[in-house]
């Protein structure tokens, strides 16, 4: 801006100077022309008096080196000329100054010579006898005058240019200085030009608006970072070139990204072909999703395009943990298959026996045997359905069941006494020791837990074996322990024995009529009461299962909070 102001001031100065020179030369030229005409008139008047008194003799001793004197007769004949021979000169009657002098007494004219680049001034005066005395003088043209004064003009021009450069430079800096010293952080505090007041007020208003918008954006960014930083799900923001704009810690951990990763291409963070195909589909403007294994779990990757004016300007990548969902789905499929299989076997048995009896193919002596088989399989189906209903109720949280303080020892004693006939039939001894201990829970479910643990200890025991039930108080828990001397559980199966329909020895389980849901019911009941389960077992030596109930635990889980 300083340069533009400097050039403008300098050009104006030069233009004014040139215009002044032209105007001055024009005025000066006109002034000298007037002076010369005045002098010519005086000289013509003097010459006219001299000729009137002396005649032709007046011209004998006359010095006329600078001026030209011509004496013209009444008929226009040249009687005398100081520069040329009068006999050779043409008639001057038609000359403008001569005609004007004959008519008015005095005449003036000027003629320009293109060859000599000069102008001649003429002044004529009529004598009393009718003749005319004319005096002329040569006058240089304006261009000639200008060329003659070129040296002083150039000196003056040089001085003017130098002075204009200095003044233009200082003036431009002085004009721009208040602009350079403007305090844009506080526009209204400036004491600059009044003409800048509307601009400064506009800047002040825009700064306030930008400040408010910046604060709002920072607040939104802070909220976004707060939300994304605490998310278990991963979230990644990408631009149209798949450069990372934002990545929360969960996504960094899942993608094994190194910090800082913002501003780096997604390909350098994770080179998975499946992920690149997913992003390519989102880059085409379509929502895409894919299930991938990340960090030892199953994750659903959702890639959504961000559209601006119909074009993809970025992408949002969400990484959702679906490990439990996939596991639950797998368990659901297995549960459905197991239920179908478990129900199909007794149904086939019942159907086969009933068909034989219907067609009269069973002897009268064997009817009791077939009826017993039908009854046994029907009871097995009933137990299976009851266990399935119990699990379903536990999955829903058992919210409709009453919670109260329950004496776990008294409940265990009652359950053990109910199982004594079964234990005697299996030649297994069941004992109970411990002390009275209260837990807060659902009596019916707790009794089912103790029943299933003791029942398994009896079923999977050996003849002359034993099942020992113990209820004891600890500093922060109440412990229920069921130990047997049975067949034991191999180490590789111990983590899965609480799964639905999981059996360590399937052939033995079917022989004793187990449904495969007992320990699953135990697990769900324990979790519903906030208890933990520990298993210690060795094949051929027996199994010890310990359930620890926290003291004064009053857990009230929501429906569906118990995982499978």
XYZ file of C-alpha atoms in Angstrom:
564
model
C 0.000 0.000 0.000
C 2.906 2.357 0.769
C 4.310 1.819 -2.726
C 0.979 2.548 -4.358
C 0.539 5.781 -2.372
C 4.149 6.746 -3.158
C 3.645 6.154 -6.900
C 0.375 8.079 -6.876
C 1.880 11.110 -5.098
C 4.978 11.071 -7.319
C 2.958 10.810 -10.520
C 0.689 13.657 -9.429
C 3.723 15.813 -8.608
C 5.365 15.145 -11.970
C 2.097 15.760 -13.810
C 1.546 19.076 -12.005
C 5.130 20.117 -12.732
C 4.840 19.337 -16.437
C 1.505 21.116 -16.651
C 3.004 24.153 -14.866
C 5.935 24.243 -17.308
C 3.635 24.112 -20.336
C 1.308 26.756 -18.899
C 4.208 29.004 -17.892
C 5.824 28.768 -21.317
C 2.542 29.572 -23.025
C 1.859 32.625 -20.869
C 5.463 33.792 -21.187
C 5.350 33.430 -24.973
C 2.148 35.469 -25.209
C 3.618 38.120 -22.932
C 6.760 38.605 -25.005
C 4.669 38.679 -28.177
C 2.659 41.591 -26.778
C 5.842 43.406 -25.738
C 7.298 42.977 -29.204
C 4.139 44.347 -30.848
C 4.307 47.397 -28.556
C 7.950 47.989 -29.472
C 7.165 47.560 -33.164
C 4.412 50.175 -32.921
C 6.780 52.670 -31.290
C 9.469 51.997 -33.854
C 6.968 52.313 -36.691
C 5.742 55.662 -35.338
C 9.327 56.967 -35.048
C 10.204 55.747 -38.520
C 7.050 57.356 -39.915
C 8.025 60.762 -38.461
C 11.565 60.438 -39.785
C 10.432 59.581 -43.298
C 7.837 62.369 -43.205
C 10.587 64.964 -42.437
C 13.588 63.584 -44.333
C 12.172 61.281 -46.958
C 14.448 58.610 -48.417
C 17.503 60.135 -46.734
C 16.183 58.869 -43.360
C 17.271 55.366 -44.298
C 20.864 56.239 -45.247
C 22.425 56.172 -41.779
C 19.778 53.905 -40.139
C 21.092 50.771 -38.303
C 18.477 48.007 -38.685
C 20.350 44.752 -38.101
C 17.627 43.155 -35.915
C 14.564 44.723 -37.547
C 13.471 44.922 -41.154
C 12.075 48.279 -42.414
C 10.054 48.465 -45.579
C 8.603 51.634 -47.260
C 5.591 50.874 -49.402
C 3.975 53.205 -51.818
C 0.288 53.963 -52.142
C 0.004 51.426 -54.983
C 1.772 48.697 -53.052
C 5.143 49.159 -54.712
C 8.115 48.678 -52.394
C 10.010 51.969 -52.293
C 12.657 50.792 -49.792
C 13.565 47.584 -47.877
C 16.412 47.247 -45.432
C 17.041 43.591 -46.198
C 16.289 43.198 -49.931
C 16.451 45.093 -53.150
C 13.148 46.941 -53.519
C 13.187 46.617 -57.311
C 13.039 42.812 -57.080
C 10.281 42.659 -54.489
C 6.671 41.917 -55.302
C 3.759 44.224 -54.724
C 2.763 44.405 -51.030
C -0.649 45.915 -51.429
C -2.352 42.614 -50.499
C -0.385 42.063 -47.352
C -2.664 41.956 -44.310
C -0.814 44.575 -42.289
C -0.564 46.917 -45.299
C -4.261 46.740 -46.083
C -5.118 47.297 -42.410
C -2.720 50.325 -42.203
C -4.170 51.889 -45.359
C -7.625 51.426 -43.931
C -7.062 52.246 -40.263
C -3.712 53.988 -40.095
C -2.014 51.119 -38.230
C -1.903 47.426 -39.067
C -0.466 44.265 -37.447
C 0.002 40.685 -38.530
C 2.102 37.586 -37.877
C 3.216 34.878 -40.251
C 4.848 31.476 -39.417
C 7.717 30.021 -41.370
C 7.767 26.229 -41.392
C 11.219 26.074 -42.850
C 12.840 28.412 -40.341
C 10.741 27.255 -37.361
C 10.115 30.900 -36.492
C 7.366 33.475 -36.710
C 7.590 37.064 -38.108
C 5.695 39.942 -36.514
C 4.680 42.893 -38.705
C 3.531 46.401 -37.767
C 2.627 49.007 -40.460
C 1.721 52.701 -40.161
C 0.320 54.972 -42.816
C 2.061 58.312 -43.536
C 0.350 61.580 -44.330
C 1.159 61.166 -48.039
C -0.548 57.767 -48.130
C 2.606 55.631 -48.154
C 3.173 52.961 -45.493
C 6.139 52.306 -43.244
C 6.324 48.605 -42.115
C 8.665 47.210 -39.522
C 9.011 43.433 -38.957
C 10.965 41.349 -36.485
C 11.627 37.595 -36.342
C 10.178 35.738 -33.312
C 11.223 32.224 -32.336
C 8.442 29.580 -32.061
C 7.326 28.142 -28.731
C 9.239 24.912 -29.440
C 12.382 26.894 -30.229
C 11.910 28.900 -27.061
C 11.439 25.676 -25.085
C 14.556 24.115 -26.592
C 16.487 27.244 -25.789
C 15.431 27.053 -22.150
C 15.968 23.298 -21.889
C 19.034 23.506 -19.649
C 17.420 25.563 -16.867
C 14.205 23.583 -17.249
C 16.102 20.287 -16.838
C 17.874 21.584 -13.743
C 14.591 22.712 -12.250
C 12.937 19.416 -13.263
C 15.714 17.387 -11.621
C 15.429 19.365 -8.427
C 11.620 19.039 -8.522
C 11.796 15.275 -9.104
C 14.230 14.747 -6.235
C 12.134 16.895 -3.957
C 8.947 15.112 -5.046
C 10.553 11.711 -4.378
C 11.556 12.761 -0.871
C 8.214 14.337 -0.093
C 6.241 11.440 -1.652
C 8.238 8.903 0.358
C 7.776 10.742 3.637
C 4.132 11.521 2.964
C 3.283 7.939 1.971
C 4.927 6.578 5.126
C 3.148 9.150 7.218
C -0.203 8.258 5.664
C 0.313 4.514 6.110
C 1.862 4.704 9.585
C -1.493 5.049 11.431
C -2.776 2.072 9.458
C 0.239 -0.037 10.376
C -0.112 0.902 14.027
C -3.788 -0.072 14.244
C -4.559 -2.279 17.249
C -6.812 -4.859 15.637
C -7.216 -6.704 18.938
C -9.088 -3.657 20.264
C -10.370 -1.860 17.131
C -12.416 0.751 18.991
C -9.377 1.970 20.959
C -7.623 3.358 17.853
C -7.347 7.152 17.330
C -6.625 6.944 13.602
C -8.506 8.406 10.691
C -12.210 9.102 11.155
C -12.822 7.504 7.777
C -11.704 4.172 9.280
C -14.330 4.246 12.036
C -16.979 2.233 10.092
C -14.336 -0.359 9.184
C -13.071 -0.596 12.769
C -16.598 -0.979 14.109
C -17.234 -3.724 11.563
C -13.990 -5.468 12.567
C -14.982 -5.201 16.245
C -18.402 -6.743 15.536
C -16.850 -9.539 13.450
C -14.257 -10.243 16.159
C -17.011 -10.617 18.733
C -18.894 -12.927 16.385
C -15.772 -14.982 15.655
C -15.000 -15.150 19.374
C -18.472 -16.471 20.139
C -18.247 -18.979 17.303
C -14.768 -20.064 18.409
C -15.950 -20.571 21.972
C -18.920 -22.587 20.714
C -16.656 -24.690 18.487
C -14.179 -25.245 21.306
C -17.014 -26.269 23.615
C -18.364 -28.694 21.030
C -14.875 -30.040 20.382
C -14.320 -30.480 24.123
C -17.647 -32.257 24.466
C -16.830 -34.428 21.458
C -13.401 -35.321 22.848
C -14.862 -35.989 26.302
C -17.446 -38.334 24.839
C -15.090 -40.099 22.425
C -12.243 -40.412 24.938
C -14.462 -42.300 27.343
C -16.064 -44.516 24.719
C -15.318 -48.202 24.661
C -16.169 -48.107 20.971
C -13.551 -46.826 18.571
C -14.241 -43.801 16.388
C -12.051 -42.438 13.581
C -12.659 -39.309 11.481
C -11.053 -39.251 8.013
C -10.917 -36.617 5.287
C -11.536 -37.240 1.588
C -7.917 -38.427 1.171
C -8.288 -40.926 4.066
C -6.032 -38.820 6.297
C -6.808 -39.194 10.013
C -8.467 -36.108 11.509
C -9.333 -37.637 14.891
C -8.968 -41.002 16.610
C -10.052 -41.829 20.152
C -7.955 -44.053 22.473
C -10.194 -47.097 21.940
C -9.610 -46.942 18.183
C -5.867 -46.447 18.697
C -5.727 -49.547 20.869
C -7.821 -51.653 18.516
C -5.908 -50.608 15.383
C -2.545 -50.730 17.185
C -1.893 -47.108 16.153
C 1.082 -45.192 17.491
C 0.668 -41.656 18.834
C 0.464 -39.137 17.353
C -1.499 -40.505 14.419
C -3.539 -37.409 13.476
C -2.519 -36.193 10.034
C -1.208 -39.579 8.906
C -2.857 -41.742 6.226
C -5.093 -44.559 7.430
C -3.102 -47.027 5.334
C -0.005 -46.405 7.454
C -1.971 -47.213 10.641
C -3.676 -50.408 9.486
C -2.920 -52.222 6.230
C -5.800 -54.679 6.466
C -7.224 -55.352 3.007
C -10.710 -55.759 4.458
C -10.497 -52.338 6.126
C -9.264 -50.674 2.921
C -12.107 -52.252 0.934
C -14.566 -50.987 3.565
C -13.194 -47.422 3.288
C -13.221 -47.610 -0.513
C -16.922 -48.476 -0.432
C -17.608 -45.541 1.908
C -15.507 -43.299 -0.340
C -17.952 -44.072 -3.152
C -20.740 -42.510 -1.070
C -22.285 -45.699 0.365
C -22.600 -46.881 3.942
C -20.516 -49.999 4.527
C -20.077 -52.406 7.421
C -18.007 -55.497 8.073
C -17.242 -57.879 10.949
C -13.505 -58.165 11.655
C -11.341 -59.694 14.350
C -9.376 -57.004 16.217
C -7.361 -57.267 19.422
C -8.597 -60.796 20.093
C -12.295 -59.888 19.757
C -14.945 -59.517 17.089
C -15.747 -55.953 16.045
C -18.280 -54.507 13.662
C -16.750 -51.761 11.515
C -19.238 -49.180 10.207
C -17.956 -46.690 7.620
C -20.269 -43.799 6.770
C -19.482 -41.104 4.169
C -19.746 -37.387 5.019
C -21.397 -35.596 2.104
C -20.912 -31.881 1.359
C -22.870 -30.517 -1.603
C -23.323 -34.050 -2.865
C -19.601 -34.892 -2.778
C -17.763 -37.073 -0.237
C -15.679 -34.751 1.964
C -14.769 -37.307 4.628
C -15.683 -40.514 6.443
C -16.604 -41.684 9.938
C -15.381 -45.125 10.993
C -16.978 -46.763 14.042
C -15.550 -49.882 15.678
C -18.217 -51.621 17.764
C -17.423 -54.548 20.042
C -19.748 -57.396 19.028
C -17.759 -60.149 20.709
C -20.479 -60.846 23.277
C -23.156 -60.464 20.644
C -21.446 -62.947 18.346
C -20.835 -65.252 21.289
C -24.472 -64.937 22.369
C -25.606 -65.596 18.819
C -23.404 -68.661 18.646
C -24.728 -69.851 22.018
C -28.267 -69.205 20.859
C -27.696 -71.370 17.816
C -26.083 -74.039 19.944
C -28.883 -73.765 22.508
C -31.521 -74.165 19.806
C -29.701 -77.128 18.335
C -29.200 -78.706 21.767
C -32.823 -78.197 22.805
C -33.979 -79.734 19.533
C -31.642 -82.646 20.027
C -32.538 -83.163 23.690
C -36.269 -83.095 22.960
C -36.038 -85.205 19.844
C -34.577 -88.254 21.607
C -37.302 -88.717 24.251
C -40.004 -87.815 21.745
C -38.803 -90.513 19.389
C -38.766 -93.008 22.264
C -42.270 -92.044 23.405
C -43.568 -92.041 19.826
C -41.996 -95.429 19.066
C -43.366 -97.089 22.208
C -46.810 -95.565 21.721
C -46.901 -96.689 18.081
C -46.003 -100.274 18.985
C -48.668 -100.334 21.698
C -51.228 -98.762 19.330
C -50.638 -101.409 16.672
C -50.897 -104.246 19.238
C -47.320 -105.354 18.653
C -46.487 -105.340 22.389
C -47.152 -108.427 24.474
C -49.375 -108.010 27.477
C -46.441 -108.817 29.727
C -44.288 -106.046 28.153
C -46.874 -103.261 28.361
C -45.601 -102.224 31.801
C -42.054 -102.017 30.476
C -43.074 -99.841 27.524
C -45.258 -97.682 29.765
C -42.333 -97.220 32.124
C -40.170 -96.059 29.199
C -42.842 -93.596 28.090
C -43.143 -92.264 31.659
C -39.355 -91.971 32.086
C -38.881 -90.090 28.827
C -41.855 -87.855 29.581
C -40.377 -87.016 32.992
C -37.067 -86.233 31.299
C -38.856 -83.860 28.908
C -40.653 -82.234 31.836
C -37.392 -81.673 33.699
C -35.812 -80.285 30.541
C -38.691 -77.871 29.939
C -38.674 -76.824 33.603
C -34.930 -76.123 33.481
C -35.340 -74.141 30.274
C -38.104 -72.079 31.896
C -35.903 -71.493 34.938
C -33.043 -70.248 32.727
C -35.410 -68.018 30.805
C -36.665 -66.535 34.054
C -33.114 -65.999 35.264
C -32.195 -64.304 31.954
C -35.014 -61.840 32.595
C -33.568 -61.007 36.022
C -36.234 -62.733 38.154
C -37.678 -59.310 38.902
C -41.041 -60.733 39.950
C -39.513 -62.955 42.644
C -39.293 -61.764 46.244
C -35.934 -61.031 47.815
C -35.428 -61.517 51.518
C -32.916 -62.555 54.139
C -32.352 -66.304 53.771
C -30.586 -68.628 56.187
C -28.348 -70.480 53.767
C -27.496 -73.239 56.283
C -31.147 -74.012 57.010
C -31.878 -74.041 53.263
C -28.968 -76.398 52.631
C -30.122 -78.696 55.421
C -33.610 -78.893 53.955
C -32.240 -79.622 50.492
C -29.821 -82.306 51.706
C -32.612 -84.076 53.582
C -34.745 -84.122 50.415
C -31.897 -85.788 48.479
C -31.129 -88.503 51.025
C -33.326 -91.151 49.319
C -31.595 -90.483 45.969
C -28.187 -90.646 47.635
C -29.002 -93.942 49.340
C -30.140 -95.412 46.031
C -26.798 -94.380 44.495
C -24.845 -95.635 47.542
C -23.522 -92.123 48.209
C -23.275 -90.503 51.642
C -24.345 -86.838 51.923
C -23.247 -84.780 54.957
C -23.713 -81.174 56.031
C -21.682 -79.011 58.409
C -21.216 -75.334 59.120
C -23.247 -72.676 60.849
C -26.236 -70.447 60.356
C -25.473 -67.690 57.844
C -27.874 -65.246 56.222
C -27.692 -63.944 52.652
C -30.014 -61.518 50.922
C -31.634 -63.244 47.972
C -34.399 -65.360 46.490
C -35.020 -68.467 48.554
C -36.425 -70.545 45.680
C -33.425 -69.905 43.443
C -30.906 -70.502 46.209
C -32.538 -73.823 47.009
C -32.354 -74.758 43.308
C -28.645 -73.911 43.304
C -27.916 -76.129 46.303
C -30.091 -78.907 44.848
C -28.266 -78.890 41.475
C -24.816 -78.897 43.083
C -25.702 -81.751 45.414
C -27.579 -83.664 42.702
C -24.539 -83.496 40.400
C -22.284 -84.576 43.251
C -24.505 -87.647 43.726
C -25.019 -88.495 40.041
C -21.363 -88.244 39.036
C -20.028 -90.021 42.104
C -18.819 -93.595 42.584
C -20.431 -96.238 44.796
C -19.623 -95.752 48.467
C -18.607 -92.179 47.656
C -19.561 -89.049 49.589
C -20.879 -85.498 49.084
C -19.964 -82.932 51.738
C -21.933 -79.696 51.970
C -20.575 -76.820 54.058
C -21.912 -73.337 54.923
C -19.503 -71.009 56.709
C -19.168 -67.324 57.511
C -16.134 -65.282 56.565
C -15.220 -61.660 57.214
C -16.773 -60.355 54.019
C -18.669 -63.331 52.583
C -20.761 -66.417 53.199
C -19.288 -69.547 51.588
C -21.265 -72.504 50.267
C -19.043 -75.472 49.446
C -20.094 -78.757 47.833
C -17.320 -81.369 47.628
C -17.686 -84.885 46.204
C -15.459 -87.878 45.681
C -16.744 -88.546 42.184
C -15.263 -88.938 38.736
C -13.830 -85.390 38.631
C -13.588 -82.930 35.751
C -10.573 -82.669 33.411
C -8.853 -79.262 33.468
C -9.670 -78.478 29.826
C -13.401 -78.818 30.526
C -13.614 -76.870 33.787
C -14.189 -73.467 32.143
C -17.103 -74.761 30.057
C -19.081 -76.847 32.532
C -21.409 -73.884 33.226
C -22.416 -73.593 29.581
C -25.876 -74.764 28.622
C -26.082 -78.418 27.556
C -22.334 -78.858 27.960
C -21.421 -82.329 29.176
C -18.000 -83.690 29.995
C -19.123 -87.310 29.543
C -22.147 -87.268 27.263
C -22.820 -91.010 27.404
C -22.768 -91.079 31.223
C -24.974 -87.967 31.405
C -27.627 -89.559 29.238
C -27.553 -92.735 31.309
C -28.287 -90.819 34.531
C -30.857 -88.580 32.855
C -29.164 -85.187 33.208
C -30.471 -82.277 31.154
C -27.131 -80.443 30.877
C -28.654 -77.242 32.334
C -28.056 -77.708 36.066
C -24.727 -75.926 36.357
C -25.895 -73.205 33.954
C -28.764 -72.518 36.367
C -26.227 -72.451 39.216
C -24.094 -69.870 37.374
C -27.047 -67.600 36.615
C -28.340 -67.814 40.175
C -24.906 -66.932 41.553
C -24.565 -63.896 39.271
C -28.072 -62.758 40.121
C -26.991 -62.711 43.801
C -23.604 -61.119 43.105
C -21.784 -64.317 44.082
C -18.635 -65.830 42.597
C -18.022 -69.515 41.767
C -14.726 -71.382 42.048
C -14.115 -74.944 40.791
C -11.383 -77.303 41.933
C -11.380 -80.761 40.406
C -9.100 -83.639 39.546
C -10.195 -86.629 37.444
C -10.750 -89.716 39.586
C -10.514 -87.820 42.888
C -13.562 -85.577 42.940
C -14.723 -81.979 42.585
C -15.054 -79.026 44.983
C -17.348 -76.145 43.969
C -17.342 -73.015 46.187
C -19.904 -70.216 45.940
C -19.035 -66.994 47.789
C -21.920 -64.602 48.626
C -20.923 -61.037 49.598
C -22.186 -59.930 53.020
C -25.332 -57.735 52.956
C -25.410 -57.847 49.157
C -28.672 -56.464 47.800
C -28.062 -56.653 44.067
C -31.077 -55.845 41.927
C -30.059 -56.458 38.331
C -32.103 -55.307 35.377
C -33.765 -57.683 32.980
C -31.331 -59.138 30.484
C -28.249 -58.224 32.548
C -27.212 -61.852 33.026
C -25.013 -62.897 30.102
C -25.229 -66.407 28.737
